[in-house]
Amino acid sequence: MTAVRTPRAFFTPLAIGAPEPYRAPPVATERMIHFIPPHIEKIRAKIPALIKDVDVILGNLEDAIPADAKEAARNGFIELASANDFGDTGLWTRINCLNSPWALDDIIKIVSTVGNKLDVMMLPKVEGPWDVHYLDQLLAQLEAAHGITKPIQIHAILETAEGVANVEAICAASPRMHGLSLGPADLAASRGMKTTRVGGGHPGYGVLADPATDGSTDAPRTFYQQDLWHYTVARMVDACQMHGIKAFYGPFGDFSDPDACRAQFLNAFLQGCLGTWSLHPSQVTIAKDVFSPDPDEVTFAKRILEAMPDGTGAVMIDGKMQDDATWKQARVIVDLATQVARKDPERAELYGL
Ligand code: GLV
Ligand code: MG
């Protein structure tokens, strides 16, 4: 028997006085998790404008923050969290990984000061459920000690080979689990992939079309580049969906290639992801576009729902067969569009919602 808590105990707070765990992650539009380096004062000054523009603001304390700025980043995050009202924009932080010298202070200092403002703590380099259990217990103790009234959720980055092997157990580890993000940079290193990129494809990874069959040996053969992340994204989406939590693409590092960024985001969206990270303001626009359903798709999905009011049977629309299963796909799109419309008046207008 695997060591899991009983159904009743699973939803019991892990510390006396900690808030009741959520039964499901709260409904929220999270098309982009916008990363900012909180130790930079100029960036902190832009937070009020950013709150209006993005779905989630994440104060990054981990990779990309120099070792000698780790404390300044933590303090900068506490300062920006205290100084601003975030409304329905999410406030997240990415703490340092659990085996680092900074993680414990990140967790204790942030929860004890701004725990009531923090929605989600992103945990990097998660290898298995034990990492989630540790943070789960610690958060409950801190929530109880500091009068935190809503549970702080955990979002794990899938970025080690061991983490991928344990992905279902990670998703199932706690009712605090909000979702997972793909971490293609660390995962590439952990897997021994021969790349030097942060996400995206690689020109060498693909399939060469068969040679011509008419005997002409020198006819050029087309090379079709493939998505290096297809397997991992699919695996992550299945694990998240089966556990009722959310899947996200992660970073795309080449800011000079918005087309490739859009293509990577779109693959993730079509495969089931709900959002992505944005590391640069230009990626916020791309993410908004890609992770808001396409207005034409929304219109077509609405036609399916209208044509099959009780969701059963079969109808033809524009020569395409619709049945209970396409009705369910249409429901996914219309539900997402309705949720996005609540946050984004521009899209609400485009969707006619
Ligand atoms: C993100 O943290 C990554 O490693 O890609
Ligand atoms: Mg990483």
Coordinates of C-alpha atoms and ligand atoms in Angstrom, one line a residue:
M1 CA 0.0 0.0 0.0
T2 CA 1.3 3.4 -0.8
A3 CA 1.7 5.8 2.1
V4 CA -1.1 8.2 1.6
R5 CA -3.3 9.9 4.2
T6 CA -6.8 8.7 4.5
P7 CA -9.5 10.8 2.7
R8 CA -10.7 12.5 5.8
A9 CA -7.2 13.3 7.1
F10 CA -6.1 14.6 3.7
F11 CA -8.3 17.7 4.1
T12 CA -7.5 18.4 7.7
P13 CA -5.1 21.3 8.5
L14 CA -1.6 20.0 9.3
A15 CA -1.3 22.4 12.2
I16 CA -3.9 23.4 14.8
G17 CA -5.1 26.9 13.8
A18 CA -4.0 26.7 10.2
P19 CA -6.8 27.4 7.6
E20 CA -8.8 24.5 6.1
P21 CA -7.1 23.3 2.9
Y22 CA -8.9 24.1 -0.4
R23 CA -10.9 21.2 -2.0
A24 CA -9.8 22.5 -5.4
P25 CA -7.5 25.4 -6.5
P26 CA -9.5 28.6 -6.5
V27 CA -10.8 29.8 -9.9
A28 CA -8.4 32.3 -11.3
T29 CA -7.3 33.6 -14.7
E30 CA -3.5 32.9 -14.8
R31 CA -2.5 33.2 -18.5
M32 CA 0.9 34.5 -17.5
I33 CA 3.0 34.3 -14.4
H34 CA 5.1 37.4 -14.8
F35 CA 8.6 37.0 -13.2
I36 CA 10.2 40.1 -11.7
P37 CA 13.5 40.4 -9.8
P38 CA 12.4 42.0 -6.5
H39 CA 15.8 43.4 -5.4
I40 CA 15.7 46.0 -8.2
E41 CA 14.1 49.2 -6.9
K42 CA 13.2 50.4 -10.4
I43 CA 11.2 47.2 -11.0
R44 CA 9.4 47.5 -7.7
A45 CA 8.3 51.0 -8.6
K46 CA 6.6 49.6 -11.7
I47 CA 4.4 47.1 -9.7
P48 CA 1.2 49.3 -9.6
A49 CA 1.2 49.5 -13.4
L50 CA 2.1 45.8 -13.7
I51 CA -0.9 44.8 -11.5
K52 CA -3.2 46.2 -14.1
D53 CA -1.5 44.5 -17.0
V54 CA -0.7 40.9 -15.9
D55 CA -2.6 38.0 -14.3
V56 CA 0.0 37.0 -11.8
I57 CA 3.1 38.8 -10.5
L58 CA 5.8 36.5 -9.2
G59 CA 8.8 37.7 -7.1
N60 CA 11.7 35.5 -8.1
L61 CA 14.1 34.6 -5.4
E62 CA 15.8 31.6 -7.1
D63 CA 17.8 31.2 -10.3
A64 CA 18.7 34.4 -12.1
I65 CA 19.0 36.2 -8.7
P66 CA 22.8 36.4 -7.8
A67 CA 23.9 34.8 -4.6
D68 CA 24.8 38.2 -3.1
A69 CA 21.4 39.6 -3.8
K70 CA 19.3 36.7 -2.3
E71 CA 18.4 38.6 0.9
A72 CA 17.8 41.9 -1.0
A73 CA 15.4 40.0 -3.3
R74 CA 13.5 38.5 -0.4
N75 CA 13.3 41.8 1.4
G76 CA 12.3 43.5 -1.8
F77 CA 9.5 41.0 -2.3
I78 CA 8.2 41.6 1.2
E79 CA 8.3 45.4 0.6
L80 CA 6.4 45.2 -2.7
A81 CA 3.9 42.8 -1.3
S82 CA 3.2 45.1 1.7
A83 CA 3.1 48.3 -0.4
N84 CA 0.6 47.2 -3.0
D85 CA -3.0 46.1 -3.3
F86 CA -3.1 43.3 -5.9
G87 CA -6.9 43.0 -6.4
D88 CA -7.6 39.9 -8.4
T89 CA -4.0 39.8 -9.8
G90 CA -2.2 36.9 -8.2
L91 CA 0.8 37.4 -6.0
W92 CA 3.3 34.5 -6.1
T93 CA 6.9 34.0 -5.1
R94 CA 9.5 31.5 -6.3
I95 CA 11.6 30.5 -3.3
N96 CA 15.0 29.0 -3.4
C97 CA 15.2 25.2 -3.6
L98 CA 14.9 23.3 -0.4
N99 CA 18.6 22.2 -0.2
S100 CA 19.9 25.8 -0.6
P101 CA 21.0 28.0 2.3
W102 CA 18.2 30.4 1.6
A103 CA 15.0 28.4 1.4
L104 CA 14.1 28.2 5.2
D105 CA 14.5 32.0 5.6
D106 CA 12.5 32.6 2.4
I107 CA 9.6 30.6 3.7
I108 CA 9.7 31.8 7.3
K109 CA 10.2 35.5 6.6
I110 CA 7.7 35.8 3.8
V111 CA 4.9 33.9 5.5
S112 CA 5.4 35.7 8.8
T113 CA 5.3 39.2 7.1
V114 CA 3.1 39.0 4.0
G115 CA 1.5 35.5 4.3
N116 CA -2.0 36.9 4.1
K117 CA -1.2 38.5 0.7
L118 CA 0.6 35.5 -0.8
D119 CA -1.5 33.3 -3.1
V120 CA 1.1 30.8 -4.2
M121 CA 4.6 29.7 -3.3
M122 CA 6.5 28.2 -6.3
L123 CA 8.8 25.4 -5.3
P124 CA 11.7 24.7 -7.7
K125 CA 13.5 21.4 -8.4
V126 CA 10.8 19.2 -6.8
E127 CA 12.0 15.6 -7.0
G128 CA 9.1 13.8 -5.3
P129 CA 6.2 14.1 -2.9
W130 CA 8.6 14.4 0.1
D131 CA 9.5 17.9 -1.0
V132 CA 5.9 18.9 -1.1
H133 CA 5.2 17.2 2.3
Y134 CA 8.0 19.2 3.9
L135 CA 6.8 22.6 2.6
D136 CA 3.1 21.6 3.3
Q137 CA 3.8 21.0 7.0
L138 CA 6.0 24.0 7.5
L139 CA 3.4 26.3 5.8
A140 CA 0.7 24.9 8.1
Q141 CA 2.8 25.7 11.2
L142 CA 3.6 29.1 10.0
E143 CA 0.0 29.9 8.9
A144 CA -1.1 28.9 12.4
A145 CA 1.6 30.9 14.1
H146 CA 0.9 34.1 12.1
G147 CA -2.9 34.0 11.8
I148 CA -2.9 33.4 8.0
T149 CA -6.5 33.1 7.0
K150 CA -6.4 31.4 3.5
P151 CA -4.1 28.5 2.6
I152 CA -0.9 29.4 0.7
Q153 CA -0.9 27.1 -2.3
I154 CA 2.2 25.2 -3.7
H155 CA 3.1 25.3 -7.3
A156 CA 5.9 22.8 -8.2
I157 CA 8.4 23.2 -11.1
L158 CA 8.9 20.0 -13.1
E159 CA 12.5 20.3 -13.9
T160 CA 14.4 17.2 -12.9
A161 CA 14.4 13.7 -14.4
E162 CA 13.4 12.3 -11.0
G163 CA 10.6 14.8 -10.7
V164 CA 9.2 13.7 -14.1
A165 CA 9.4 10.1 -13.0
N166 CA 7.4 11.0 -9.8
V167 CA 5.0 13.5 -11.4
E168 CA 1.8 11.8 -10.4
A169 CA 2.9 11.5 -6.8
I170 CA 3.9 15.1 -6.7
C171 CA 0.5 16.2 -7.9
A172 CA -1.2 14.0 -5.3
A173 CA 1.0 15.0 -2.4
S174 CA -1.2 17.7 -0.8
P175 CA -4.4 19.6 -1.2
R176 CA -2.2 22.7 -1.3
M177 CA -1.1 21.7 -4.8
H178 CA -2.1 24.5 -7.3
G179 CA -0.3 23.1 -10.3
L180 CA 3.0 22.4 -12.1
S181 CA 5.2 24.4 -14.5
L182 CA 7.6 22.9 -17.0
G183 CA 11.2 24.0 -16.3
P184 CA 12.9 23.2 -19.6
A185 CA 16.2 24.7 -18.7
D186 CA 16.9 22.7 -15.5
L187 CA 15.2 19.7 -17.0
A188 CA 17.5 19.7 -20.0
A189 CA 20.5 19.7 -17.8
S190 CA 19.1 17.1 -15.4
R191 CA 18.3 14.8 -18.4
G192 CA 21.6 15.3 -20.1
M193 CA 20.0 16.9 -23.1
K194 CA 22.6 18.4 -25.5
T195 CA 21.2 21.9 -25.7
T196 CA 22.1 25.3 -24.4
R197 CA 18.6 27.0 -24.5
V198 CA 15.8 28.0 -22.1
G199 CA 12.8 26.2 -23.7
G200 CA 11.8 26.1 -27.3
G201 CA 12.8 23.8 -30.1
H202 CA 16.1 22.9 -31.6
P203 CA 17.0 22.8 -35.3
G204 CA 18.6 19.4 -35.0
Y205 CA 15.6 17.7 -33.4
G206 CA 13.2 16.5 -36.1
V207 CA 12.2 14.0 -38.7
L208 CA 13.6 13.7 -42.3
A209 CA 11.1 13.0 -45.0
D210 CA 11.6 9.7 -46.9
P211 CA 13.7 9.9 -50.1
A212 CA 11.9 10.2 -53.4
T213 CA 10.5 6.9 -54.7
D214 CA 10.9 7.8 -58.4
G215 CA 14.7 7.1 -58.3
S216 CA 15.8 10.7 -58.2
T217 CA 18.3 10.5 -55.4
D218 CA 19.3 14.2 -55.4
A219 CA 15.8 15.6 -54.8
P220 CA 15.9 17.7 -51.6
R221 CA 14.3 16.0 -48.6
T222 CA 12.2 18.1 -46.2
F223 CA 13.3 18.1 -42.6
Y224 CA 10.4 18.7 -40.1
Q225 CA 11.5 20.2 -36.8
Q226 CA 9.7 18.6 -33.8
D227 CA 8.7 19.9 -30.4
L228 CA 11.4 18.8 -27.9
W229 CA 8.9 19.3 -25.0
H230 CA 6.0 17.4 -26.4
Y231 CA 6.4 14.3 -24.2
T232 CA 7.0 16.2 -21.0
V233 CA 4.1 18.7 -21.5
A234 CA 1.7 15.8 -22.4
R235 CA 2.8 13.9 -19.3
M236 CA 2.5 16.9 -17.1
V237 CA -0.9 17.8 -18.4
D238 CA -2.3 14.3 -17.8
A239 CA -0.8 14.2 -14.3
C240 CA -2.3 17.6 -13.4
Q241 CA -5.7 17.0 -15.0
M242 CA -6.1 13.6 -13.2
H243 CA -5.5 15.4 -9.9
G244 CA -7.6 18.5 -10.6
I245 CA -4.7 20.9 -10.6
K246 CA -3.3 23.2 -13.3
A247 CA -0.5 22.8 -15.9
F248 CA 1.7 25.6 -17.2
Y249 CA 4.5 26.0 -19.7
G250 CA 7.5 27.7 -18.2
P251 CA 10.2 30.0 -19.4
F252 CA 11.1 30.9 -23.0
G253 CA 14.5 32.5 -23.0
D254 CA 15.0 33.9 -26.5
F255 CA 13.4 37.3 -26.3
S256 CA 14.6 38.1 -29.8
D257 CA 12.4 35.4 -31.3
P258 CA 8.7 36.2 -30.5
D259 CA 7.5 33.9 -33.3
A260 CA 9.2 30.8 -31.7
C261 CA 7.9 31.9 -28.3
R262 CA 4.4 32.1 -29.6
A263 CA 4.7 28.7 -31.2
Q264 CA 6.0 27.1 -28.0
F265 CA 3.2 28.7 -26.0
L266 CA 0.6 27.7 -28.5
N267 CA 1.7 24.0 -28.4
A268 CA 1.4 24.1 -24.7
F269 CA -2.1 25.7 -24.8
L270 CA -3.4 23.3 -27.4
Q271 CA -2.1 20.4 -25.3
G272 CA -4.0 21.6 -22.2
C273 CA -1.8 24.1 -20.4
L274 CA -3.6 27.1 -18.9
G275 CA -0.7 29.6 -18.9
T276 CA 3.0 30.2 -19.1
W277 CA 5.7 32.3 -17.5
S278 CA 6.6 35.6 -18.9
L279 CA 10.1 36.8 -18.4
H280 CA 9.9 40.0 -20.5
P281 CA 7.1 42.5 -21.1
S282 CA 6.9 41.5 -24.8
Q283 CA 6.0 38.0 -23.6
V284 CA 3.0 39.3 -21.6
T285 CA 1.3 40.3 -24.9
I286 CA 2.1 37.0 -26.5
A287 CA 0.8 35.0 -23.5
K288 CA -2.4 37.0 -23.3
D289 CA -3.1 36.3 -27.0
V290 CA -2.2 32.6 -26.9
F291 CA -3.8 31.6 -23.6
S292 CA -7.1 33.5 -24.2
P293 CA -9.1 31.2 -26.5
D294 CA -9.4 32.2 -30.1
P295 CA -12.6 34.2 -30.7
D296 CA -13.5 32.1 -33.8
E297 CA -13.1 28.9 -31.8
V298 CA -15.3 30.4 -29.0
T299 CA -18.0 31.3 -31.6
F300 CA -17.9 27.8 -33.0
A301 CA -17.9 26.2 -29.6
K302 CA -21.0 28.3 -28.6
R303 CA -22.7 27.0 -31.8
I304 CA -22.1 23.4 -30.7
L305 CA -23.5 24.1 -27.2
E306 CA -26.5 25.8 -28.6
A307 CA -27.1 22.9 -31.1
M308 CA -27.0 20.3 -28.4
P309 CA -28.7 21.8 -25.4
D310 CA -28.5 18.7 -23.2
G311 CA -25.0 17.7 -24.4
T312 CA -26.2 14.4 -26.1
G313 CA -26.8 13.1 -29.6
A314 CA -25.2 14.0 -32.9
V315 CA -25.6 17.0 -35.1
M316 CA -23.8 18.4 -38.2
I317 CA -22.4 21.9 -38.1
D318 CA -20.6 23.2 -41.3
G319 CA -20.2 19.6 -42.5
K320 CA -18.5 18.6 -39.2
M321 CA -20.0 15.9 -37.0
Q322 CA -20.6 16.9 -33.3
D323 CA -21.5 14.6 -30.5
D324 CA -21.2 14.3 -26.7
A325 CA -17.4 14.4 -26.9
T326 CA -17.1 17.6 -29.0
W327 CA -19.8 19.1 -26.7
K328 CA -17.4 18.5 -23.8
Q329 CA -14.5 20.2 -25.8
A330 CA -16.8 23.1 -26.6
R331 CA -17.6 23.4 -22.9
V332 CA -13.9 23.6 -22.0
I333 CA -13.4 26.5 -24.5
V334 CA -16.6 28.4 -23.5
D335 CA -15.9 28.0 -19.8
L336 CA -12.3 29.3 -20.3
A337 CA -13.5 32.2 -22.4
T338 CA -16.1 33.1 -19.8
Q339 CA -13.4 33.1 -17.1
V340 CA -11.0 35.1 -19.2
A341 CA -13.8 37.6 -20.1
R342 CA -14.3 38.3 -16.4
K343 CA -10.7 39.5 -16.1
D344 CA -10.2 41.0 -19.5
P345 CA -12.9 43.4 -20.9
E346 CA -11.2 43.5 -24.3
R347 CA -11.6 39.7 -24.7
A348 CA -15.1 39.8 -23.2
E349 CA -16.1 42.1 -26.2
L350 CA -14.4 39.8 -28.7
Y351 CA -16.2 36.8 -27.3
G352 CA -19.6 38.5 -27.1
L353 CA -19.7 37.4 -23.4
Ligands
GLV1 C1 13.0 27.0 -14.9 O1 13.2 27.2 -13.8 C2 13.8 26.2 -15.8 O2 14.8 25.6 -15.3 O3 13.5 26.1 -17.0
MG2 MG 14.9 26.1 -13.1

